[in-house]
Amino acid sequence: MDFIIICVFVSYIRWYVDLSTVDIRCLVACCIAAFVGVAISFYGQFHFDGLLGSTFANLYNGFFGSPASIFSLAIAISVLLIDLKMPHFSSRFVNAIAKLCFATYLISDYGPIQSWLWSSLFPFTRVGVGLGILQVLFVPTVVFAICLMLEGLRKLLGGFIIRFIGPCDLLNKALS
């Protein structure tokens, strides 16, 4: 269902939105407001007790718990429209980083890996009051860097095997 919602929004934007009427400052403000909303609801659930804490927890889980939530869509649509408004840009470095980031997403979003990372290894239920912001910024950054290194190693190893063994030889060896 989330995919259908996102697909409908993106299709509507691509077909019906006149990009000349889109104001980039408004989009950046929407993106920042969504990030602030996520941060406030995330920290509010741990730093307030009772009704206020549970309200923040429900807000965070309800509005950020799915890819088609209000916070996620506000960020994604803002970034999409900003990207559509920008002039065409192409860079081999940026494309290489984008490929690595997509592979990192695929590595870290795999169900068992995601469960192991965020439920067992780095549960954010133990976020401390003093270093909470550092934990929330540092841990995903380190996980991202490790996933980038794994993907880079996979690409190097794949390139090495294909260069020296050859794709046809490798396929013949695998089939025999």
XYZ file of C-alpha atoms in Angstrom:
176
model
C 0.000 0.000 0.000
C 2.873 2.367 0.819
C 4.363 1.807 -2.637
C 1.054 2.637 -4.314
C 0.714 5.872 -2.319
C 4.245 6.942 -3.187
C 3.762 5.977 -6.843
C 0.556 8.034 -7.070
C 2.235 11.093 -5.537
C 5.290 10.878 -7.791
C 3.143 10.327 -10.884
C 0.945 13.293 -10.001
C 3.985 15.502 -9.496
C 5.622 14.429 -12.749
C 2.440 14.850 -14.815
C 0.551 17.781 -13.295
C 2.803 20.035 -11.220
C 4.071 23.121 -13.020
C 7.666 23.416 -11.806
C 7.781 27.138 -12.553
C 5.328 27.739 -9.690
C 7.309 25.704 -7.154
C 9.251 27.775 -4.618
C 12.491 26.131 -3.471
C 12.508 28.060 -0.167
C 9.109 26.578 0.674
C 10.357 23.088 -0.130
C 13.473 23.490 1.998
C 11.335 24.824 4.861
C 8.998 21.811 4.512
C 11.941 19.422 4.553
C 13.474 21.082 7.631
C 10.088 21.128 9.398
C 9.664 17.401 8.729
C 13.136 16.668 10.137
C 12.379 18.804 13.204
C 9.046 17.007 13.654
C 10.790 13.643 13.539
C 13.456 14.777 16.021
C 10.952 16.285 18.456
C 8.684 13.249 18.376
C 11.650 10.878 18.727
C 13.218 12.671 21.684
C 9.883 13.543 23.249
C 8.979 9.894 23.721
C 12.118 9.313 25.818
C 12.332 12.581 27.717
C 8.735 13.038 28.851
C 6.710 10.744 31.072
C 3.036 9.939 31.092
C 0.587 11.220 28.550
C 3.015 13.603 26.848
C 5.646 10.875 26.364
C 3.127 8.413 24.956
C 1.739 11.126 22.665
C 5.210 11.722 21.254
C 5.723 7.941 20.884
C 2.420 7.585 19.009
C 3.276 10.594 16.844
C 6.677 9.145 15.978
C 5.362 5.637 15.276
C 2.291 6.826 13.409
C 3.854 9.503 11.267
C 7.296 8.025 10.697
C 6.608 4.304 10.968
C 6.046 3.736 7.251
C 7.539 4.967 3.978
C 4.210 6.642 3.133
C 3.865 8.534 6.409
C 3.403 12.284 6.533
C 6.997 13.014 7.619
C 8.482 10.630 5.046
C 6.347 11.986 2.225
C 7.092 15.601 3.175
C 10.812 14.910 3.000
C 10.670 12.757 -0.142
C 8.367 15.050 -2.125
C 10.346 18.135 -1.133
C 13.603 16.531 -2.224
C 12.022 15.277 -5.467
C 10.703 18.736 -6.362
C 14.010 20.392 -5.470
C 15.764 17.864 -7.711
C 13.330 18.498 -10.568
C 13.865 22.267 -10.265
C 17.638 22.000 -10.429
C 19.404 22.180 -13.784
C 20.710 18.913 -15.204
C 23.913 17.846 -13.479
C 26.069 14.818 -14.115
C 29.187 13.713 -12.296
C 30.934 10.338 -12.248
C 31.832 10.852 -8.575
C 28.240 11.654 -7.571
C 26.937 8.696 -9.601
C 29.439 6.350 -7.926
C 28.412 7.598 -4.463
C 24.717 7.221 -5.395
C 25.298 3.613 -6.477
C 27.110 2.894 -3.217
C 24.335 4.561 -1.197
C 21.659 2.534 -2.951
C 23.594 -0.664 -2.293
C 23.989 0.408 1.344
C 20.242 0.868 1.552
C 19.701 -2.614 0.125
C 22.178 -4.133 2.592
C 20.817 -2.407 5.685
C 17.119 -2.677 4.753
C 17.153 -6.468 4.434
C 14.747 -7.775 7.123
C 17.083 -9.997 9.195
C 19.937 -7.461 8.997
C 17.618 -4.603 9.980
C 16.280 -6.580 12.917
C 19.778 -7.560 14.039
C 21.134 -4.006 13.727
C 18.365 -1.960 15.304
C 16.814 -4.447 17.747
C 19.796 -6.429 18.966
C 23.005 -4.554 18.277
C 21.985 -0.875 18.491
C 18.556 -0.562 20.124
C 17.650 3.086 20.538
C 15.504 2.306 23.564
C 18.635 2.802 25.662
C 19.385 6.294 24.353
C 20.844 8.281 27.209
C 19.865 11.804 28.114
C 23.377 13.282 27.944
C 24.730 11.645 24.805
C 21.426 10.833 23.088
C 21.903 13.120 20.107
C 25.436 11.860 19.588
C 24.259 8.240 19.675
C 21.478 8.907 17.185
C 23.891 10.653 14.801
C 26.975 8.483 15.335
C 25.563 4.933 15.226
C 23.734 5.211 11.852
C 26.763 7.021 10.401
C 29.056 4.171 11.447
C 26.606 1.556 10.129
C 26.411 3.494 6.846
C 30.221 3.645 6.585
C 30.550 -0.100 7.239
C 27.889 -0.869 4.614
C 29.722 1.414 2.154
C 32.953 -0.468 2.795
C 31.218 -3.846 2.330
C 29.690 -2.722 -0.962
C 33.001 -1.269 -2.156
C 34.738 -4.536 -1.283
C 32.043 -6.506 -3.113
C 32.481 -4.350 -6.218
C 36.271 -4.649 -6.115
C 36.101 -8.407 -5.669
C 33.529 -8.773 -8.453
C 35.611 -6.604 -10.796
C 38.744 -8.581 -9.930
C 37.051 -11.916 -10.624
C 35.554 -10.742 -13.911
C 38.811 -9.093 -15.055
C 41.131 -12.007 -14.349
C 38.875 -15.029 -14.711
C 36.480 -13.583 -17.253
C 32.678 -13.624 -17.155
C 32.368 -16.461 -19.687
C 34.940 -18.645 -17.924
C 33.238 -18.029 -14.603
C 29.854 -18.970 -16.075
C 31.303 -22.104 -17.705
C 32.934 -23.149 -14.409
C 29.701 -22.553 -12.530
C 27.662 -24.620 -14.990
C 30.098 -27.544 -15.148
